[in-house]
Every structure is written in C-alpha cells, then in structure tokens.
PDB file of C-alpha atoms in Angstrom:
ATOM      1  CA  VAL A 739      24.718   7.305  -4.360  1.00 53.00           C
ATOM      2  CA  ARG A 740      21.676   9.435  -3.528  1.00 63.00           C
ATOM      3  CA  ASP A 741      21.469  11.250  -6.887  1.00 69.00           C
ATOM      4  CA  ARG A 742      22.046   8.042  -8.835  1.00 70.00           C
ATOM      5  CA  ALA A 743      19.372   6.186  -6.883  1.00 72.00           C
ATOM      6  CA  LEU A 744      16.398   7.916  -8.522  1.00 83.00           C
ATOM      7  CA  PHE A 745      15.215   6.048 -11.579  1.00 87.00           C
ATOM      8  CA  PHE A 746      12.942   8.102 -13.838  1.00 86.00           C
ATOM      9  CA  GLY A 747      12.247   7.774 -17.551  1.00 90.00           C
ATOM     10  CA  SER A 748      11.251   5.200 -20.115  1.00 95.00           C
ATOM     11  CA  PRO A 749      11.579   1.488 -19.338  1.00 96.00           C
ATOM     12  CA  ASP A 750      14.815   1.511 -21.385  1.00 97.00           C
ATOM     13  CA  ASP A 751      16.158   4.399 -19.301  1.00 94.00           C
ATOM     14  CA  VAL A 752      15.242   2.749 -16.009  1.00 94.00           C
ATOM     15  CA  VAL A 753      16.713  -0.629 -17.001  1.00 96.00           C
ATOM     16  CA  ALA A 754      19.979   1.065 -17.998  1.00 95.00           C
ATOM     17  CA  ARG A 755      20.114   3.061 -14.756  1.00 92.00           C
ATOM     18  CA  ILE A 756      19.477  -0.044 -12.640  1.00 92.00           C
ATOM     19  CA  GLN A 757      22.209  -1.928 -14.492  1.00 92.00           C
ATOM     20  CA  GLU A 758      24.679   0.926 -14.006  1.00 91.00           C
ATOM     21  CA  PHE A 759      23.734   1.236 -10.343  1.00 89.00           C
ATOM     22  CA  TYR A 760      24.205  -2.492  -9.796  1.00 89.00           C
ATOM     23  CA  GLU A 761      27.561  -2.541 -11.580  1.00 89.00           C
ATOM     24  CA  GLU A 762      28.786   0.274  -9.315  1.00 88.00           C
ATOM     25  CA  THR A 763      27.327  -0.863  -5.995  1.00 88.00           C
ATOM     26  CA  ARG A 764      26.409  -4.577  -6.250  1.00 86.00           C
ATOM     27  CA  MET A 765      23.256  -3.749  -4.287  1.00 84.00           C
ATOM     28  CA  GLU A 766      20.748  -6.539  -4.866  1.00 80.00           C
ATOM     29  CA  GLN A 767      17.683  -5.019  -3.261  1.00 86.00           C
ATOM     30  CA  ILE A 768      15.963  -1.850  -4.390  1.00 87.00           C
ATOM     31  CA  THR A 769      12.778  -0.301  -3.065  1.00 88.00           C
ATOM     32  CA  PHE A 770      10.614   1.334  -5.703  1.00 87.00           C
ATOM     33  CA  LYS A 771       8.214   4.168  -4.990  1.00 85.00           C
ATOM     34  CA  THR A 772       5.615   4.843  -7.654  1.00 84.00           C
ATOM     35  CA  SER A 773       3.474   7.252  -5.649  1.00 86.00           C
ATOM     36  CA  TRP A 774       4.497  10.903  -5.506  1.00 87.00           C
ATOM     37  CA  PRO A 775       2.581  13.977  -4.289  1.00 92.00           C
ATOM     38  CA  GLY A 776       0.521  15.428  -7.122  1.00 94.00           C
ATOM     39  CA  LEU A 777       0.805  12.341  -9.321  1.00 91.00           C
ATOM     40  CA  SER A 778      -2.549  10.908 -10.379  1.00 95.00           C
ATOM     41  CA  HIS A 779      -3.558   7.405  -9.391  1.00 95.00           C
ATOM     42  CA  GLU A 780      -3.648   6.455 -13.076  1.00 95.00           C
ATOM     43  CA  SER A 781      -0.037   7.597 -13.513  1.00 93.00           C
ATOM     44  CA  GLU A 782       1.042   5.673 -10.419  1.00 93.00           C
ATOM     45  CA  MET A 783      -0.611   2.514 -11.715  1.00 95.00           C
ATOM     46  CA  ARG A 784       0.913   2.975 -15.177  1.00 94.00           C
ATOM     47  CA  GLY A 785       4.375   3.275 -13.615  1.00 92.00           C
ATOM     48  CA  LEU A 786       3.819   0.202 -11.478  1.00 94.00           C
ATOM     49  CA  LYS A 787       2.632  -1.774 -14.507  1.00 95.00           C
ATOM     50  CA  LEU A 788       5.667  -0.715 -16.571  1.00 95.00           C
ATOM     51  CA  LEU A 789       7.943  -1.664 -13.689  1.00 95.00           C
ATOM     52  CA  ALA A 790       6.359  -5.106 -13.267  1.00 95.00           C
ATOM     53  CA  GLU A 791       5.902  -5.987 -16.925  1.00 97.00           C
ATOM     54  CA  GLU A 792       8.811  -4.328 -18.715  1.00 97.00           C
ATOM     55  CA  VAL A 793      11.570  -3.253 -16.337  1.00 96.00           C
ATOM     56  CA  LEU A 794      11.925  -6.027 -13.763  1.00 94.00           C
ATOM     57  CA  PRO A 795      11.776  -8.968 -16.209  1.00 95.00           C
ATOM     58  CA  ARG A 796      14.535  -7.362 -18.292  1.00 96.00           C
ATOM     59  CA  VAL A 797      16.680  -6.650 -15.230  1.00 94.00           C
ATOM     60  CA  ARG A 798      16.270 -10.233 -14.000  1.00 91.00           C
ATOM     61  CA  ARG A 799      17.173 -11.627 -17.433  1.00 93.00           C
ATOM     62  CA  TRP A 800      20.205  -9.339 -17.680  1.00 93.00           C
ATOM     63  CA  HIS A 801      21.376 -10.298 -14.205  1.00 89.00           C
ATOM     64  CA  LYS A 802      21.109 -14.005 -14.931  1.00 89.00           C
ATOM     65  CA  GLU A 803      22.956 -13.671 -18.261  1.00 90.00           C
ATOM     66  CA  ARG A 804      25.646 -11.411 -16.790  1.00 87.00           C
ATOM     67  CA  PHE A 805      26.261 -13.180 -13.501  1.00 84.00           C
ATOM     68  CA  GLY A 806      24.978 -16.707 -14.101  1.00 83.00           C
ATOM     69  CA  ARG A 807      22.389 -16.621 -11.363  1.00 71.00           C
ATOM     70  CA  GLN A 808      18.922 -15.256 -10.793  1.00 64.00           C
ATOM     71  CA  ALA A 809      18.602 -11.837  -9.188  1.00 62.00           C
ATOM     72  CA  ALA A 810      16.865 -11.593  -5.826  1.00 60.00           C
ATOM     73  CA  GLU A 811      13.079 -11.398  -5.995  1.00 61.00           C
TER      74      GLU A 811
END
C-alpha cells in the first residue's frame, strides 16, 4: 500500500489514483499533505487549491455515482 498511497501529478492523475486506491482498499479517509521540504509556499497553495477545487469534487461525484452514496467528508 505504501507506494500506491502517494498521489502526485495532474488533477486527472490524482483522481485516477484515488479511485484505483479506493477500489483496491475501500479506505474512505485519506490524509493529504501539500507541504514538502523545499517546496515554495506558492506551490503548496496551488496544490491545495487544485485538491479542493478540482480533485475532491470529482472524487465525491464519482463515489456517489459508483456506490450510490456520498463519500465521507
């Protein structure tokens, strides 16, 4: 699980990885870390914004369509 639990890439990549991870594990809670040593504050904030505005809404929508219920928030 450890290697599959790192989600890097475009919003499309991250959504796909989360979906694959969920299908394999059925884990409903994930902790996201957007701050890494050497990463600028601007990059951290951009990642957080992409996560909040593009990734999570798509994952929630997918989960509801696929399983008929809202994902945990």
